[in-house]
XYZ file of C-alpha atoms in Angstrom:
251
model
C 1.247 41.911 -10.227
C 3.421 40.330 -12.867
C 5.803 38.748 -10.323
C 2.910 36.529 -9.223
C 2.461 35.545 -12.854
C 6.156 34.692 -13.041
C 5.865 32.431 -10.007
C 2.753 30.771 -11.398
C 4.609 30.037 -14.622
C 7.514 28.588 -12.622
C 5.171 26.342 -10.679
C 3.390 25.302 -13.845
C 6.665 24.368 -15.539
C 7.856 22.548 -12.424
C 4.788 20.346 -12.278
C 4.513 19.855 -16.039
C 8.080 18.564 -15.931
C 7.000 16.135 -13.200
C 3.786 15.097 -14.985
C 1.572 17.025 -12.599
C -1.249 18.669 -14.530
C -1.849 22.365 -14.018
C -3.133 25.260 -16.068
C -1.424 26.494 -19.196
C -0.411 30.144 -19.134
C 0.096 31.986 -22.394
C 0.261 35.490 -23.902
C 1.930 36.998 -20.837
C 4.224 40.021 -21.123
C 7.358 39.686 -19.044
C 9.291 42.685 -20.367
C 7.829 45.392 -18.114
C 9.650 45.980 -14.828
C 8.319 47.791 -11.773
C 10.167 50.461 -9.830
C 9.372 50.145 -6.114
C 10.965 52.056 -3.255
C 8.389 51.597 -0.464
C 7.783 49.074 2.289
C 7.688 45.597 0.741
C 5.478 44.385 3.576
C 2.796 46.529 1.918
C 3.459 44.883 -1.458
C 2.384 41.474 -2.738
C 6.042 40.477 -3.149
C 6.981 40.998 0.477
C 3.764 39.494 1.819
C 4.173 36.361 -0.293
C 7.775 35.877 0.877
C 6.630 36.427 4.468
C 4.054 33.639 4.127
C 6.650 31.393 2.517
C 8.792 31.946 5.609
C 5.913 30.851 7.852
C 5.375 27.666 5.834
C 9.105 26.911 5.715
C 9.317 27.371 9.495
C 6.391 25.011 10.142
C 8.348 21.741 10.154
C 11.371 23.248 11.873
C 13.835 22.673 9.066
C 14.479 23.659 5.461
C 15.482 20.782 3.186
C 17.644 21.227 0.097
C 14.647 21.300 -2.263
C 12.906 23.937 -0.132
C 16.083 26.023 -0.090
C 16.353 25.793 -3.880
C 12.728 26.794 -4.350
C 13.126 29.736 -1.980
C 16.274 30.865 -3.780
C 14.622 30.706 -7.200
C 11.538 32.476 -5.862
C 13.556 35.407 -4.518
C 15.454 35.625 -7.802
C 12.291 35.445 -9.914
C 10.470 38.085 -7.872
C 13.475 40.408 -7.817
C 13.875 40.257 -11.595
C 10.425 41.836 -11.888
C 11.795 45.090 -10.442
C 14.109 47.711 -11.907
C 16.013 47.922 -8.607
C 16.489 44.141 -8.645
C 19.393 43.718 -6.222
C 17.931 46.090 -3.645
C 14.588 44.257 -3.760
C 16.266 40.871 -3.401
C 18.161 42.010 -0.311
C 14.963 43.368 1.239
C 13.050 40.161 0.469
C 15.840 38.086 2.000
C 15.633 40.201 5.153
C 11.850 39.752 5.253
C 12.216 35.994 4.921
C 14.798 35.771 7.713
C 12.706 37.932 10.039
C 9.335 36.348 9.331
C 10.473 32.766 9.865
C 11.203 33.580 13.511
C 7.572 33.639 14.603
C 4.004 32.787 13.587
C 2.513 35.647 15.612
C 1.735 38.032 12.740
C 0.555 35.404 10.231
C -3.071 36.576 10.340
C -2.063 40.204 9.812
C 0.057 39.271 6.788
C -2.819 37.273 5.288
C -5.252 40.123 5.855
C -2.914 42.606 4.167
C -2.403 40.287 1.207
C -6.146 39.749 0.965
C -6.717 43.513 0.758
C -4.349 43.701 -2.213
C -5.907 40.715 -3.999
C -9.543 40.831 -2.875
C -10.773 41.302 -6.446
C -8.742 38.376 -7.797
C -9.766 35.106 -6.162
C -7.920 32.990 -8.741
C -4.676 34.751 -7.878
C -5.140 33.898 -4.199
C -5.804 30.261 -5.097
C -2.578 30.216 -7.119
C -0.680 31.756 -4.204
C -2.105 28.993 -2.004
C -0.973 26.408 -4.540
C 2.525 27.859 -4.462
C 2.659 27.737 -0.663
C 1.433 24.146 -0.636
C 4.080 23.298 -3.213
C 6.669 24.554 -0.731
C 5.111 22.537 2.099
C 4.957 19.321 0.096
C 8.287 19.571 -1.711
C 10.158 17.490 0.872
C 7.421 14.816 0.481
C 6.464 15.121 4.137
C 3.368 17.258 4.742
C 3.436 17.466 8.527
C 0.524 18.290 10.842
C 2.126 21.646 11.578
C 2.424 22.431 7.871
C -1.213 21.452 7.413
C -2.331 23.742 10.222
C -0.349 26.773 9.040
C -1.466 26.413 5.414
C -5.044 25.818 6.574
C -4.912 29.061 8.562
C -3.407 30.953 5.633
C -6.149 29.658 3.335
C -8.802 30.694 5.839
C -7.554 34.261 6.200
C -6.961 34.635 2.445
C -10.616 33.630 2.198
C -9.886 30.583 0.072
C -12.928 28.328 -0.103
C -12.529 25.193 1.985
C -13.277 22.952 -0.996
C -10.555 24.644 -3.051
C -8.012 24.262 -0.245
C -8.878 20.565 0.174
C -8.760 20.053 -3.586
C -5.211 21.413 -3.722
C -4.066 19.360 -0.734
C -5.599 16.187 -2.185
C -3.970 16.838 -5.543
C -0.532 17.172 -3.960
C -1.080 14.122 -1.746
C -2.147 12.030 -4.734
C 0.786 13.219 -6.819
C 3.418 12.435 -4.189
C 1.775 9.154 -3.207
C 1.966 7.946 -6.806
C 5.560 9.119 -7.023
C 6.428 7.312 -3.795
C 4.756 4.130 -5.022
C 6.717 4.317 -8.264
C 9.964 4.697 -6.333
C 9.042 2.408 -3.435
C 10.354 -0.849 -4.877
C 13.739 0.600 -5.788
C 14.061 2.217 -2.353
C 13.115 -1.010 -0.558
C 15.638 -2.811 -2.722
C 18.303 -0.259 -1.838
C 17.829 -0.876 1.873
C 17.910 -4.617 1.228
C 21.209 -4.353 -0.663
C 22.727 -2.401 2.222
C 21.329 -4.790 4.813
C 19.704 -1.798 6.482
C 16.241 -0.612 7.492
C 14.428 2.715 7.217
C 14.472 3.046 11.004
C 18.268 3.200 11.180
C 20.097 6.513 11.340
C 22.101 7.833 8.419
C 25.339 7.223 10.339
C 24.382 3.586 10.970
C 23.629 3.089 7.301
C 26.889 4.779 6.331
C 28.823 2.333 8.511
C 27.106 -0.624 6.856
C 27.818 0.868 3.449
C 31.528 1.253 4.204
C 31.699 -2.295 5.520
C 30.170 -3.614 2.303
C 32.528 -1.525 0.179
C 35.544 -3.007 1.957
C 34.108 -6.496 1.585
C 33.349 -6.259 -2.124
C 35.927 -3.801 -3.450
C 37.519 -5.441 -6.534
C 41.023 -4.235 -5.608
C 40.785 -5.992 -2.254
C 39.344 -9.105 -3.888
C 42.152 -9.095 -6.455
C 44.730 -8.739 -3.688
C 43.355 -11.919 -2.146
C 44.278 -13.829 -5.317
C 40.699 -14.297 -6.594
C 39.990 -15.301 -10.182
C 38.916 -12.753 -12.784
C 35.306 -13.997 -12.648
C 35.155 -13.304 -8.926
C 36.724 -9.889 -9.436
C 34.134 -9.047 -12.121
C 31.305 -10.122 -9.806
C 32.736 -7.943 -7.032
C 32.863 -4.971 -9.423
C 29.175 -5.415 -10.274
C 28.283 -5.852 -6.616
C 30.162 -2.702 -5.651
C 28.266 -0.747 -8.310
C 24.988 -2.056 -6.901
C 26.062 -1.074 -3.375
C 27.017 2.435 -4.491
C 23.725 2.916 -6.359
C 21.769 1.641 -3.351
C 23.563 4.022 -1.006
C 22.953 7.011 -3.287
C 19.270 6.067 -3.552
C 18.897 5.944 0.223
C 20.744 9.248 0.707
C 18.540 10.916 -1.904
C 15.380 9.666 -0.205
C 16.620 11.275 3.036
C 17.465 14.565 1.411
C 21.206 14.146 1.947
């Protein structure tokens, strides 16, 4: 199905943009649209979205990056169909329903396997896409591992291929975290905060520092221009540190 190809291209571009190596896809026709009026839970599109719902449900919350990826996925799949808006509404309904429970996960995997049993590489790419969703918040929980492990098993993905994908994502995000680690540690240091503190606690410390170093307040105290300039630089550092911490927490 060409919608799978579209998603694979999206994933490829996403990771290429982030220096994560993946396959190059070329010579793909994207101008042919499918007309589908049946049950999407008997179609690769609906089954894929259903599995995405299971993975998204695994850690109990959907972060902003996950929400963006889900939104783009529904849009990209829907654009493959002539009845685009109708398909998008149906896929949205599937997602909302399927994230309520894990009970039918095996059945969904078995149905998707039947549709893709002659294309192992496609199933591996689907697995890669689902792992991308699980890892995108940079926290691959035990629950996410278990649900993706089960999905891989019932899609009949070889264990070594599943582990290879997981290791690749872990390595990628570990390197990214290491590259950002110093700046994040520095941000907490600037705010006089720790990673264990709540966002509200950090916000209070941030506001206290802003009041202390705001150049207008410093100027009102009769400080010299040099002191005012130093306060301006310090306030910029405080603001940058606070934004860095908020970003790391998905806020």
